[in-house]
Short mmCIF file of C-alpha atoms in Angstrom, two decimals:
data_model
loop_
_atom_site.label_atom_id
_atom_site.label_comp_id
_atom_site.label_asym_id
_atom_site.label_seq_id
_atom_site.Cartn_x
_atom_site.Cartn_y
_atom_site.Cartn_z
CA MET A 1 0.00 0.00 0.00
CA GLU A 2 1.45 3.35 -1.10
CA LYS A 3 2.15 5.67 1.83
CA ILE A 4 0.29 8.89 1.17
CA PHE A 5 -0.08 10.62 4.54
CA ASN A 6 3.27 12.44 4.55
CA ASN A 7 2.31 14.74 1.66
CA THR A 8 2.13 18.02 3.58
CA GLN A 9 1.59 20.12 0.45
CA THR A 10 -1.76 18.39 -0.08
CA ALA A 11 -2.54 18.25 3.66
CA PHE A 12 -2.17 22.00 4.22
CA ALA A 13 -3.07 23.39 0.79
CA LEU A 14 -5.96 25.39 2.26
CA LYS A 15 -3.93 26.94 5.08
CA SER A 16 -2.23 30.30 4.64
CA ASP A 17 1.20 30.84 6.16
CA THR A 18 -0.45 32.74 9.02
CA GLU A 19 -2.92 29.92 9.70
CA LEU A 20 -0.08 27.41 9.61
CA ASP A 21 1.89 29.48 12.13
CA ARG A 22 -1.15 29.70 14.42
CA ALA A 23 -1.68 25.93 14.22
CA TYR A 24 1.97 25.35 15.16
CA PHE A 25 1.70 27.72 18.12
CA LEU A 26 -1.54 26.07 19.28
CA PHE A 27 -0.19 22.51 19.16
CA LYS A 28 2.99 23.62 20.95
CA LEU A 29 0.75 24.82 23.78
CA ILE A 30 -1.31 21.62 23.75
CA ASP A 31 1.90 19.57 23.84
CA ASN A 32 2.55 20.96 27.33
CA GLN A 33 0.36 18.91 29.70
CA PRO A 34 0.74 21.16 32.78
CA LEU A 35 -0.12 24.16 30.62
CA VAL A 36 -3.25 22.44 29.32
CA ARG A 37 -4.37 21.70 32.89
CA ILE A 38 -3.74 25.28 33.99
CA GLY A 39 -5.32 26.73 30.85
CA THR A 40 -8.39 24.54 31.30
CA ALA A 41 -8.86 25.66 34.90
CA VAL A 42 -8.35 29.34 34.05
CA THR A 43 -10.71 29.14 31.07
CA ASN A 44 -13.43 27.44 33.11
CA PHE A 45 -13.08 30.09 35.81
CA ALA A 46 -13.16 32.95 33.30
CA ILE A 47 -16.30 31.63 31.63
CA LYS A 48 -18.11 30.99 34.92
CA ALA A 49 -17.13 34.45 36.12
CA HIS A 50 -18.36 35.93 32.82
CA LEU A 51 -15.00 37.52 32.10
CA PRO A 52 -14.54 38.88 28.55
CA VAL A 53 -12.40 36.04 27.17
CA GLU A 54 -14.49 35.04 24.15
CA GLY A 55 -12.46 37.12 21.71
CA LEU A 56 -9.21 35.48 22.77
CA ILE A 57 -10.72 31.98 22.70
CA ARG A 58 -12.29 32.58 19.30
CA ALA A 59 -9.05 33.86 17.78
CA THR A 60 -7.06 30.82 18.93
CA VAL A 61 -8.47 27.43 19.90
CA PHE A 62 -12.06 28.03 18.72
CA ASP A 63 -11.27 29.02 15.14
CA HIS A 64 -8.82 26.12 14.81
CA PHE A 65 -11.20 23.40 16.00
CA CYS A 66 -14.63 24.88 15.14
CA GLY A 67 -16.43 26.05 12.01
CA GLY A 68 -18.24 29.00 13.59
CA ILE A 69 -20.79 30.14 16.15
CA ASN A 70 -23.79 29.07 14.05
CA GLU A 71 -24.57 26.87 11.08
CA ASN A 72 -24.42 29.71 8.53
CA ASP A 73 -21.04 30.73 9.91
CA CYS A 74 -19.75 27.29 8.88
CA LEU A 75 -20.70 27.43 5.21
CA SER A 76 -17.59 29.23 4.01
CA VAL A 77 -15.46 26.57 5.74
CA VAL A 78 -17.63 23.80 4.27
CA ASP A 79 -17.30 25.18 0.76
CA LYS A 80 -13.56 25.74 1.12
CA MET A 81 -12.88 22.16 2.27
CA PHE A 82 -15.07 20.74 -0.48
CA THR A 83 -12.87 22.35 -3.15
CA LYS A 84 -10.37 19.65 -2.09
CA GLY A 85 -12.97 16.88 -1.97
CA VAL A 86 -13.36 16.86 1.83
CA SER A 87 -16.98 16.87 3.00
CA SER A 88 -18.34 18.18 6.31
CA VAL A 89 -20.52 16.94 9.16
CA LEU A 90 -22.05 19.93 10.93
CA ASP A 91 -21.80 19.10 14.63
CA TYR A 92 -23.75 21.27 17.08
CA SER A 93 -21.24 20.77 19.89
CA VAL A 94 -23.13 22.19 22.84
CA GLU A 95 -22.73 19.81 25.78
CA GLY A 96 -23.91 19.35 29.35
CA LYS A 97 -27.41 20.81 29.06
CA GLU A 98 -30.16 19.65 31.41
CA GLU A 99 -33.37 21.47 30.51
CA GLU A 100 -36.25 20.48 28.23
CA LYS A 101 -36.14 23.73 26.27
CA GLN A 102 -32.44 23.12 25.57
CA PHE A 103 -33.17 19.58 24.36
CA ASP A 104 -35.89 20.93 22.07
CA ALA A 105 -33.46 23.56 20.77
CA ALA A 106 -30.90 20.82 20.01
CA LEU A 107 -33.59 18.90 18.13
CA GLU A 108 -34.46 21.94 16.04
CA MET A 109 -30.79 22.57 15.28
CA THR A 110 -30.32 18.94 14.22
CA LEU A 111 -33.35 19.17 11.93
CA LYS A 112 -31.85 22.32 10.43
CA THR A 113 -28.54 20.54 9.73
CA ILE A 114 -30.50 17.75 8.01
CA ASP A 115 -31.95 20.40 5.71
CA PHE A 116 -28.43 21.66 5.02
CA ALA A 117 -27.29 18.13 4.26
CA GLN A 118 -30.18 17.55 1.87
CA GLU A 119 -29.35 20.74 -0.02
CA LYS A 120 -25.55 20.49 -0.17
CA LEU A 121 -23.50 17.65 -1.64
CA SER A 122 -20.66 18.79 0.63
CA ILE A 123 -22.62 17.80 3.78
CA PRO A 124 -23.39 14.05 3.48
CA PHE A 125 -24.32 13.44 7.15
CA ALA A 126 -26.14 15.02 10.06
CA VAL A 127 -25.23 14.22 13.67
CA PHE A 128 -26.38 14.58 17.26
CA LYS A 129 -25.42 13.43 20.78
CA PRO A 130 -27.92 11.41 22.81
CA THR A 131 -27.43 13.76 25.77
CA GLY A 132 -28.36 16.62 23.46
CA PHE A 133 -31.89 15.18 23.55
CA GLY A 134 -32.13 14.12 27.22
CA ARG A 135 -30.43 14.06 30.60
CA LEU A 136 -27.45 11.76 31.12
CA ASP A 137 -28.84 10.57 34.47
CA LEU A 138 -32.08 9.55 32.79
CA TYR A 139 -30.21 7.37 30.25
CA THR A 140 -28.20 5.88 33.10
CA LYS A 141 -31.27 4.96 35.10
CA LYS A 142 -32.96 3.50 32.02
CA GLY A 143 -29.88 1.45 31.16
CA VAL A 144 -29.76 -0.34 34.52
CA ASN A 145 -33.53 -0.92 34.55
CA ILE A 146 -34.32 1.18 37.61
CA ALA A 147 -38.04 1.95 37.60
CA PHE A 148 -38.93 5.45 36.47
CA THR A 149 -41.26 7.74 38.35
CA SER A 150 -44.27 8.85 36.29
CA GLU A 151 -42.50 12.17 35.65
CA GLU A 152 -39.34 10.40 34.50
CA GLN A 153 -41.33 8.11 32.22
CA ALA A 154 -42.95 11.15 30.61
CA GLU A 155 -39.48 12.69 30.26
CA TRP A 156 -38.13 9.52 28.64
CA ASN A 157 -41.08 9.45 26.26
CA ARG A 158 -40.07 12.93 25.12
CA VAL A 159 -36.47 11.76 24.58
CA GLU A 160 -37.69 8.88 22.45
CA ALA A 161 -40.01 11.20 20.52
CA ARG A 162 -37.05 13.47 19.70
CA PHE A 163 -35.05 10.48 18.44
CA ASP A 164 -37.98 9.31 16.34
CA LYS A 165 -38.63 12.76 14.89
CA VAL A 166 -35.06 13.35 13.77
CA CYS A 167 -34.66 9.80 12.39
CA GLN A 168 -37.92 10.03 10.47
CA VAL A 169 -36.94 13.36 8.90
CA ALA A 170 -33.48 11.99 8.02
CA HIS A 171 -35.13 8.94 6.43
CA ASP A 172 -37.66 11.01 4.49
CA LYS A 173 -34.95 13.36 3.20
CA ASN A 174 -32.47 10.52 2.54
CA VAL A 175 -29.78 11.99 4.80
CA ALA A 176 -27.55 9.64 6.79
CA LEU A 177 -27.65 10.41 10.51
CA LEU A 178 -24.74 9.79 12.89
CA ILE A 179 -25.57 9.36 16.59
CA ASP A 180 -22.52 9.88 18.76
CA GLY A 181 -21.35 7.55 21.51
CA GLU A 182 -20.92 8.81 25.07
CA GLU A 183 -20.09 7.50 28.55
CA SER A 184 -20.46 3.74 29.04
CA TRP A 185 -22.82 4.12 31.98
CA MET A 186 -25.47 5.80 29.81
CA GLN A 187 -24.70 3.99 26.55
CA ASP A 188 -26.87 0.87 27.05
CA ALA A 189 -30.06 2.93 26.99
CA ALA A 190 -28.82 4.92 23.99
CA ASP A 191 -27.85 1.71 22.15
CA ASP A 192 -31.31 0.23 22.68
CA LEU A 193 -32.96 3.39 21.42
CA VAL A 194 -30.72 3.65 18.34
CA ALA A 195 -31.28 -0.04 17.52
CA LYS A 196 -35.02 0.63 17.70
CA MET A 197 -34.57 3.47 15.19
CA MET A 198 -32.49 1.21 12.92
CA ARG A 199 -35.26 -1.39 12.88
CA LYS A 200 -37.74 1.28 11.88
CA TYR A 201 -35.77 3.43 9.43
CA ASN A 202 -32.97 1.23 8.05
CA LYS A 203 -35.20 -1.11 6.02
CA GLU A 204 -33.75 -0.16 2.62
CA LYS A 205 -30.25 1.00 3.59
CA ALA A 206 -28.31 2.45 6.51
CA ILE A 207 -29.75 5.86 7.38
CA VAL A 208 -29.37 5.72 11.17
CA PHE A 209 -25.78 5.17 12.40
CA ASN A 210 -24.82 4.33 15.96
CA THR A 211 -21.28 4.78 17.32
CA LEU A 212 -18.98 2.07 18.64
CA GLN A 213 -16.18 3.25 20.93
CA LEU A 214 -13.63 0.51 20.45
CA TYR A 215 -11.51 1.35 23.48
CA ARG A 216 -14.31 -0.61 25.18
CA TRP A 217 -13.48 -4.33 25.10
CA ASP A 218 -17.16 -5.37 24.80
CA ARG A 219 -18.06 -3.44 21.66
CA LEU A 220 -17.15 -6.00 19.00
CA ASP A 221 -19.39 -8.54 20.72
CA TYR A 222 -22.17 -5.95 20.74
CA LEU A 223 -21.73 -5.42 16.99
CA LYS A 224 -21.92 -9.17 16.32
CA LYS A 225 -25.13 -9.49 18.35
CA LEU A 226 -26.66 -6.53 16.53
CA HIS A 227 -25.63 -8.11 13.22
CA ALA A 228 -27.46 -11.33 14.13
CA GLN A 229 -30.57 -9.28 14.94
CA ALA A 230 -30.30 -7.33 11.68
CA LYS A 231 -30.10 -10.54 9.63
CA ALA A 232 -33.04 -12.07 11.48
CA GLU A 233 -35.24 -8.97 11.36
CA GLY A 234 -34.26 -7.50 8.00
CA PHE A 235 -32.63 -4.13 8.69
CA PHE A 236 -29.33 -2.47 7.80
CA ILE A 237 -26.62 -1.41 10.25
CA GLY A 238 -24.86 1.94 10.05
CA MET A 239 -21.94 2.32 12.45
CA LYS A 240 -19.40 5.01 13.17
CA LEU A 241 -16.26 3.33 14.52
CA VAL A 242 -14.02 5.34 16.84
CA ARG A 243 -11.51 4.54 19.53
CA GLY A 244 -13.22 6.77 22.11
CA ALA A 245 -13.04 10.11 23.88
CA TYR A 246 -13.78 9.53 27.59
CA MET A 247 -11.00 7.16 28.64
CA GLU A 248 -9.71 8.93 31.75
CA LYS A 249 -13.24 9.56 32.99
CA GLU A 250 -14.19 5.91 32.38
CA ILE A 251 -11.18 4.50 34.23
CA LYS A 252 -11.61 6.90 37.17
CA ARG A 253 -15.32 6.08 37.60
CA ALA A 254 -14.67 2.34 37.47
CA GLU A 255 -12.01 2.67 40.18
CA GLU A 256 -14.19 4.86 42.38
CA ASN A 257 -17.22 2.57 42.08
CA GLY A 258 -15.36 -0.74 42.30
CA TYR A 259 -16.32 -2.32 38.99
CA PRO A 260 -14.09 -3.67 36.19
CA SER A 261 -12.94 -0.99 33.78
CA PRO A 262 -14.80 -1.11 30.44
CA ILE A 263 -11.62 0.10 28.73
CA CYS A 264 -9.18 -2.23 26.94
CA ALA A 265 -6.08 -3.08 28.96
CA SER A 266 -3.67 -1.33 26.58
CA LYS A 267 -3.42 0.96 23.57
CA GLU A 268 -2.40 -2.07 21.50
CA ALA A 269 -5.54 -3.95 22.56
CA THR A 270 -7.65 -0.93 21.59
CA ASP A 271 -5.99 -0.77 18.17
CA GLU A 272 -6.59 -4.49 17.62
CA ASN A 273 -10.22 -4.11 18.69
CA TYR A 274 -10.75 -1.17 16.32
CA ASP A 275 -9.17 -2.92 13.34
CA ALA A 276 -11.13 -6.11 14.07
CA ALA A 277 -14.41 -4.18 14.04
CA VAL A 278 -13.53 -2.55 10.72
CA ALA A 279 -12.61 -5.93 9.22
CA TYR A 280 -15.85 -7.48 10.51
CA MET A 281 -17.93 -4.75 8.91
CA ILE A 282 -16.08 -4.99 5.60
CA GLU A 283 -16.82 -8.73 5.58
CA ASN A 284 -20.52 -7.95 6.06
CA LEU A 285 -20.88 -4.93 3.84
CA ASP A 286 -24.03 -6.39 2.30
CA ILE A 287 -26.03 -5.03 5.25
CA MET A 288 -23.55 -2.63 6.83
CA ALA A 289 -22.19 0.87 6.23
CA ILE A 290 -19.05 2.22 7.91
CA PHE A 291 -18.01 5.68 9.03
CA ALA A 292 -14.41 5.01 10.08
CA GLY A 293 -13.66 7.83 12.48
CA THR A 294 -9.94 7.61 13.09
CA HIS A 295 -6.82 9.75 13.33
CA ASN A 296 -4.68 6.62 13.21
CA GLU A 297 -2.65 6.29 10.02
CA LEU A 298 -2.09 2.55 10.31
CA SER A 299 -5.81 1.81 10.75
CA SER A 300 -6.54 4.00 7.75
CA TYR A 301 -4.01 2.13 5.61
CA LYS A 302 -5.47 -1.21 6.74
CA LEU A 303 -8.96 -0.17 5.65
CA MET A 304 -7.62 1.12 2.32
CA GLU A 305 -5.85 -2.20 1.79
CA GLN A 306 -8.99 -4.21 2.56
CA LEU A 307 -10.94 -2.23 -0.02
CA GLU A 308 -8.25 -2.88 -2.59
CA VAL A 309 -8.03 -6.62 -1.83
CA LYS A 310 -11.81 -7.04 -2.03
CA GLY A 311 -12.17 -4.91 -5.15
CA ILE A 312 -14.44 -2.40 -3.41
CA LEU A 313 -14.52 1.01 -5.04
CA LYS A 314 -12.89 3.84 -3.11
CA SER A 315 -16.03 5.88 -3.78
CA ASP A 316 -18.45 3.22 -2.45
CA ASP A 317 -20.93 5.28 -0.42
CA ARG A 318 -21.11 2.60 2.30
CA ILE A 319 -17.57 3.48 3.38
CA TRP A 320 -16.49 6.85 4.75
CA PHE A 321 -13.37 8.01 6.53
CA GLY A 322 -13.81 10.74 9.13
CA GLN A 323 -11.60 13.03 11.18
CA LEU A 324 -12.17 16.06 13.39
CA TYR A 325 -11.77 19.56 11.99
CA GLY A 326 -8.42 21.01 13.00
CA MET A 327 -6.73 17.62 13.32
CA SER A 328 -5.11 15.03 11.02
CA ASP A 329 -5.37 17.07 7.84
CA ASN A 330 -2.61 14.86 6.46
CA ILE A 331 -5.05 11.94 6.57
CA SER A 332 -8.20 13.75 5.44
CA TYR A 333 -6.89 15.68 2.46
CA ASN A 334 -4.61 12.96 1.15
CA LEU A 335 -7.45 10.42 1.31
CA ALA A 336 -9.70 12.81 -0.60
CA GLU A 337 -6.95 13.53 -3.12
CA ASN A 338 -6.77 9.78 -3.76
CA GLY A 339 -10.50 9.33 -4.34
CA TYR A 340 -11.83 8.12 -0.96
CA ASN A 341 -14.97 9.39 0.76
CA VAL A 342 -13.86 11.71 3.58
CA ALA A 343 -15.80 13.93 5.95
CA LYS A 344 -14.57 16.25 8.68
CA TYR A 345 -16.62 16.71 11.85
CA LEU A 346 -17.15 20.48 11.90
CA PRO A 347 -18.23 21.60 15.40
CA PHE A 348 -20.14 24.84 15.85
CA GLY A 349 -22.05 26.74 18.50
CA PRO A 350 -21.71 29.77 20.81
CA VAL A 351 -18.14 30.08 22.09
CA ARG A 352 -19.03 29.63 25.76
CA ASP A 353 -21.29 26.66 25.10
CA VAL A 354 -18.69 24.87 22.96
CA MET A 355 -15.90 25.20 25.55
CA PRO A 356 -16.52 21.75 27.14
CA TYR A 357 -15.98 20.23 23.67
CA LEU A 358 -12.80 22.27 23.10
CA ILE A 359 -11.40 21.32 26.50
CA ARG A 360 -11.96 17.65 25.68
CA ARG A 361 -10.10 18.13 22.40
CA ALA A 362 -7.12 19.67 24.18
CA GLU A 363 -7.08 16.98 26.87
CA GLU A 364 -7.43 14.22 24.29
CA ASN A 365 -4.45 15.54 22.34
CA THR A 366 -2.29 15.53 25.47
CA SER A 367 -3.36 12.00 26.47
CA VAL A 368 -3.02 10.27 23.10
CA ALA A 369 0.61 9.33 22.65
CA GLY A 370 2.19 10.93 19.60
CA GLN A 371 -0.91 12.81 18.42
CA THR A 372 0.34 16.32 19.05
CA SER A 373 3.97 15.62 18.14
CA ARG A 374 2.79 14.24 14.77
CA GLU A 375 0.81 17.43 14.10
CA LEU A 376 3.83 19.55 15.00
CA THR A 377 6.19 17.54 12.81
CA LEU A 378 3.87 17.78 9.80
CA ILE A 379 3.30 21.50 10.23
CA LYS A 380 7.05 22.13 10.60
CA THR A 381 7.71 20.05 7.46
CA GLU A 382 5.25 22.15 5.48
CA ARG A 383 6.61 25.44 6.83
CA ASP A 384 10.11 24.37 5.79
CA ARG A 385 8.85 23.26 2.37
CA ARG A 386 7.27 26.65 1.76
CA LYS A 387 10.49 28.39 2.77
CA GLY A 388 12.40 26.24 0.29
CA LYS A 389 14.47 24.46 2.89
#
């Protein structure tokens, strides 16, 4: 398999010299773990104290990792990326809300992004988080089969109605819908609800996609069980495959509550689990569709190789590669340049509301071995190339 991910000219073709310099400065900051911890604490304090820090945040970390403060703000970024064949997934990245009016607002925003996706070839998916439509504690209680009060049951009925509404609209408008994975302790209830939507709306093809976080050692077994159900009941499976984004929180909670960690014992075990899930889905592509969300070069090459071996077209619409905006441009743009389906998650939302997402991005970059140093090396290579060194 030809190695394509070191082509920095293609990777950073859309970045000006100034944008490249800013990205280098930002990743140098993120590479310093104590600085990230201090910066996170100071930022959280400043936002809670309503200090005027939005301008600084927007000019640095926000503009690097986000498309804008609203969906229209994102369109220039969407159009720019699509000139290089990279599509977008508009991701309303407001987290940690607890009120019904906020859940209804998230529903309306998701419906709006479905409209965008129907209208623009450059936006092939819509997306939402389960906790955007309901309280995390409610999912948790549902997942462990603790009886609801009558008020909680009514609340859960509203959560399910939001899921059904958005899945029906996505189905009717033929827009694939990604449903993100979250913490393990709420995921069982979300999985059951998404599977219910698949049974209802994935009769002809995969419209509704769940997410498997493969740093969890039980997820491949879950996929196999769902596959058996899909064959028996006649529905298609859409699945976004990722390694996961809540590792430290998962391990800490397991330790504090005295239960076995749901996380694989090592990074190598996680990588093996991820690649095994991809291979399983490729073997069962007759009723499956894959959104391979990965910043891992080796896993990307393995999937490319499997497509080649099996004679599957690079442009097959059942197979997409995905990365986050502001990260792994060397993977995204080189894949697109070589004819693969690629989409960047493009987060948006008010600066203050998106900060929990941005903090997770910074913490994830510091905790994933080699992630930030790879970004820095690639950016430095491109800066040197442009200077003729």
